[in-house]
Amino acid sequence: MDGNILDDTPFTINPAGFTIHSAIHEVRPDAHCVIHLHTNETIAVATQKEGLLPLSQYSMFSLPSLSYHAYEGLAVNAAERKRLQDDLGNTNHMLLVNHGGLTLGPTVGDAFMRFYDLQRACEVQLMLQSAGKENVAVPQSIQDNIFAQANIVHSGATGGQKAWPSLLRKAWRLDPSFME
Ligand SMILES: [Zn+2]
């Protein structure tokens, strides 16, 4: 947790990556996996003032448990850890303004599915905005119902337990050398 390398390895750590991941592992024992990516779409939506909008079913999976973290430069400042932890709270999805996305979960599959849903939600939002037409947002009453159902998501049942093994089988078929 202090960034000290314990094993005999030729590799070093990425200080900014360590700041972000260790901050989350410190306060979220349920987060056995934390995924943080700089996809163009999560950077773009994170940086929009309104953030993620209720425009697709994919956004419904992220919005009930979504937080934001303001940009502070490269995350090498230990003081940012506390602000990151406070911003995250008990949410499972985070948009880092000017920076990217982050999800977590009790398994790799859960964290992956959360990022997959967040990524697709951001892609659809940007497509809709690029089209320049008026959009139909998901009505609040339907959002509220989904928010109630989201307790299922919060308990970790993201679908990752089905999707992740199937993705691994696909990766095996494509090129098993990824396991080496
Ligand atoms: Zn980053």
Short mmCIF file of C-alpha atoms and ligand atoms in Angstrom, two decimals:
data_model
loop_
_atom_site.label_atom_id
_atom_site.label_comp_id
_atom_site.label_asym_id
_atom_site.label_seq_id
_atom_site.Cartn_x
_atom_site.Cartn_y
_atom_site.Cartn_z
CA MET A 1 0.00 0.00 0.00
CA ASP A 2 3.04 2.31 0.27
CA GLY A 3 4.27 1.60 -3.24
CA ASN A 4 7.22 -0.52 -2.15
CA ILE A 5 8.12 -3.33 -4.58
CA LEU A 6 8.11 -6.58 -2.58
CA ASP A 7 8.98 -9.15 -5.24
CA ASP A 8 12.16 -9.66 -7.19
CA THR A 9 11.20 -8.00 -10.48
CA PRO A 10 12.91 -5.93 -13.17
CA PHE A 11 9.79 -3.77 -13.46
CA THR A 12 9.06 -0.44 -11.80
CA ILE A 13 5.67 1.12 -11.02
CA ASN A 14 3.82 3.97 -12.70
CA PRO A 15 3.58 6.55 -9.85
CA ALA A 16 0.37 8.17 -11.15
CA GLY A 17 -1.25 4.77 -11.70
CA PHE A 18 -0.21 3.69 -8.23
CA THR A 19 -1.71 6.82 -6.64
CA ILE A 20 -5.10 6.18 -8.18
CA HIS A 21 -5.31 2.41 -7.67
CA SER A 22 -3.87 2.34 -4.15
CA ALA A 23 -6.20 5.14 -3.03
CA ILE A 24 -9.19 3.06 -4.04
CA HIS A 25 -7.93 -0.23 -2.64
CA GLU A 26 -7.29 1.57 0.66
CA VAL A 27 -10.95 2.48 1.23
CA ARG A 28 -12.86 -0.09 -0.82
CA PRO A 29 -12.10 -3.61 0.36
CA ASP A 30 -14.89 -4.81 -1.96
CA ALA A 31 -12.89 -3.58 -4.97
CA HIS A 32 -10.80 -6.62 -5.83
CA CYS A 33 -10.39 -5.18 -9.31
CA VAL A 34 -10.05 -1.51 -10.32
CA ILE A 35 -9.96 -0.62 -14.03
CA HIS A 36 -8.82 2.84 -15.13
CA LEU A 37 -8.62 3.65 -18.85
CA HIS A 38 -8.06 6.70 -21.02
CA THR A 39 -10.57 5.94 -23.75
CA ASN A 40 -11.42 8.90 -25.98
CA GLU A 41 -15.13 8.54 -25.21
CA THR A 42 -14.83 8.54 -21.40
CA ILE A 43 -12.43 11.50 -21.54
CA ALA A 44 -14.87 13.38 -23.77
CA VAL A 45 -18.01 12.78 -21.69
CA ALA A 46 -16.17 13.28 -18.38
CA THR A 47 -15.16 16.71 -19.65
CA GLN A 48 -18.66 17.81 -20.66
CA LYS A 49 -20.20 20.06 -18.00
CA GLU A 50 -23.35 17.93 -17.78
CA GLY A 51 -21.35 14.71 -17.72
CA LEU A 52 -23.13 11.47 -18.55
CA LEU A 53 -26.74 11.98 -19.65
CA PRO A 54 -29.67 9.50 -19.45
CA LEU A 55 -29.78 8.89 -23.19
CA SER A 56 -29.27 5.13 -23.54
CA GLN A 57 -29.91 1.93 -21.63
CA TYR A 58 -26.16 1.66 -21.14
CA SER A 59 -26.19 4.95 -19.23
CA MET A 60 -28.85 3.49 -16.91
CA PHE A 61 -26.32 0.95 -15.64
CA SER A 62 -23.76 3.63 -14.78
CA LEU A 63 -25.84 6.61 -13.60
CA PRO A 64 -27.14 5.06 -10.33
CA SER A 65 -23.58 4.62 -9.08
CA LEU A 66 -21.52 7.29 -10.84
CA SER A 67 -19.12 9.84 -9.36
CA TYR A 68 -16.83 12.52 -10.79
CA HIS A 69 -13.32 13.62 -9.89
CA ALA A 70 -11.91 16.99 -10.97
CA TYR A 71 -8.61 17.09 -12.80
CA GLU A 72 -5.55 18.02 -10.73
CA GLY A 73 -2.78 17.24 -13.20
CA LEU A 74 -0.83 13.98 -13.22
CA ALA A 75 -1.97 12.01 -10.17
CA VAL A 76 1.39 11.95 -8.39
CA ASN A 77 0.34 14.09 -5.43
CA ALA A 78 -0.42 11.98 -2.34
CA ALA A 79 -2.92 14.62 -1.15
CA GLU A 80 -5.10 13.82 -4.16
CA ARG A 81 -5.69 10.33 -2.76
CA LYS A 82 -8.09 11.66 -0.10
CA ARG A 83 -10.04 13.78 -2.58
CA LEU A 84 -10.28 10.81 -4.93
CA GLN A 85 -11.55 8.59 -2.11
CA ASP A 86 -14.10 11.21 -0.98
CA ASP A 87 -15.34 11.73 -4.55
CA LEU A 88 -15.67 7.98 -5.16
CA GLY A 89 -17.62 7.26 -1.97
CA ASN A 90 -19.48 4.00 -2.46
CA THR A 91 -19.95 4.37 -6.22
CA ASN A 92 -18.72 1.80 -8.72
CA HIS A 93 -18.22 4.05 -11.75
CA MET A 94 -16.20 7.27 -11.94
CA LEU A 95 -15.60 9.80 -14.67
CA LEU A 96 -12.33 11.67 -14.19
CA VAL A 97 -12.72 15.12 -15.75
CA ASN A 98 -10.27 15.77 -18.62
CA HIS A 99 -8.81 12.34 -17.93
CA GLY A 100 -10.89 9.17 -18.46
CA GLY A 101 -12.98 6.53 -16.74
CA LEU A 102 -12.71 4.17 -13.80
CA THR A 103 -14.75 1.24 -12.58
CA LEU A 104 -14.34 -1.31 -9.83
CA GLY A 105 -15.89 -4.56 -8.71
CA PRO A 106 -15.53 -7.66 -6.59
CA THR A 107 -14.17 -9.58 -9.62
CA VAL A 108 -12.43 -8.74 -12.89
CA GLY A 109 -15.65 -9.66 -14.70
CA ASP A 110 -17.74 -7.19 -12.68
CA ALA A 111 -15.25 -4.34 -13.12
CA PHE A 112 -14.98 -5.15 -16.83
CA MET A 113 -18.75 -5.16 -17.38
CA ARG A 114 -19.07 -1.85 -15.56
CA PHE A 115 -16.44 -0.27 -17.80
CA TYR A 116 -18.00 -1.85 -20.88
CA ASP A 117 -21.39 -0.31 -20.00
CA LEU A 118 -19.83 3.08 -19.18
CA GLN A 119 -17.84 3.06 -22.41
CA ARG A 120 -20.89 2.20 -24.54
CA ALA A 121 -22.95 4.89 -22.75
CA CYS A 122 -20.30 7.51 -23.56
CA GLU A 123 -20.03 6.35 -27.18
CA VAL A 124 -23.79 6.61 -27.69
CA GLN A 125 -23.98 10.03 -26.03
CA LEU A 126 -21.25 11.43 -28.29
CA MET A 127 -22.90 9.91 -31.39
CA LEU A 128 -26.22 11.52 -30.49
CA GLN A 129 -24.61 14.89 -29.84
CA SER A 130 -22.65 14.67 -33.10
CA ALA A 131 -25.87 14.04 -35.03
CA GLY A 132 -27.14 17.44 -33.88
CA LYS A 133 -30.75 16.30 -33.52
CA GLU A 134 -33.05 16.61 -30.53
CA ASN A 135 -32.85 13.53 -28.34
CA VAL A 136 -35.38 11.65 -26.21
CA ALA A 137 -34.02 11.26 -22.70
CA VAL A 138 -35.12 8.32 -20.54
CA PRO A 139 -38.07 9.66 -18.48
CA GLN A 140 -37.35 10.26 -14.80
CA SER A 141 -39.98 7.71 -13.71
CA ILE A 142 -38.24 4.99 -15.70
CA GLN A 143 -34.85 6.12 -14.43
CA ASP A 144 -36.14 5.92 -10.86
CA ASN A 145 -37.36 2.39 -11.44
CA ILE A 146 -34.01 1.37 -12.85
CA PHE A 147 -32.27 3.09 -9.94
CA ALA A 148 -34.29 0.85 -7.61
CA GLN A 149 -33.31 -2.20 -9.63
CA ALA A 150 -29.69 -1.03 -9.45
CA ASN A 151 -29.41 -2.56 -5.99
CA ILE A 152 -28.83 -5.72 -7.94
CA VAL A 153 -25.91 -4.03 -9.68
CA HIS A 154 -24.48 -2.80 -6.39
CA SER A 155 -24.46 -6.31 -4.97
CA GLY A 156 -22.08 -7.26 -7.73
CA ALA A 157 -24.46 -9.05 -10.09
CA THR A 158 -23.35 -7.18 -13.20
CA GLY A 159 -23.48 -10.04 -15.66
CA GLY A 160 -19.72 -10.18 -15.47
CA GLN A 161 -19.85 -13.76 -14.17
CA LYS A 162 -21.30 -14.84 -17.51
CA ALA A 163 -19.60 -12.37 -19.85
CA TRP A 164 -16.03 -12.54 -18.57
CA PRO A 165 -15.55 -16.33 -18.95
CA SER A 166 -17.03 -16.15 -22.46
CA LEU A 167 -14.64 -13.31 -23.36
CA LEU A 168 -11.74 -15.39 -22.08
CA ARG A 169 -12.88 -18.34 -24.22
CA LYS A 170 -12.98 -16.02 -27.22
CA ALA A 171 -9.49 -14.72 -26.43
CA TRP A 172 -8.25 -18.32 -26.23
CA ARG A 173 -9.67 -19.03 -29.66
CA LEU A 174 -8.15 -15.90 -31.18
CA ASP A 175 -4.66 -16.26 -29.70
CA PRO A 176 -3.91 -18.35 -26.59
CA SER A 177 -0.49 -16.72 -26.23
CA PHE A 178 -2.10 -13.94 -24.14
CA MET A 179 -1.90 -16.33 -21.17
CA GLU A 180 1.90 -16.77 -21.45
ZN ZN B 1 -5.05 7.99 -15.90
#
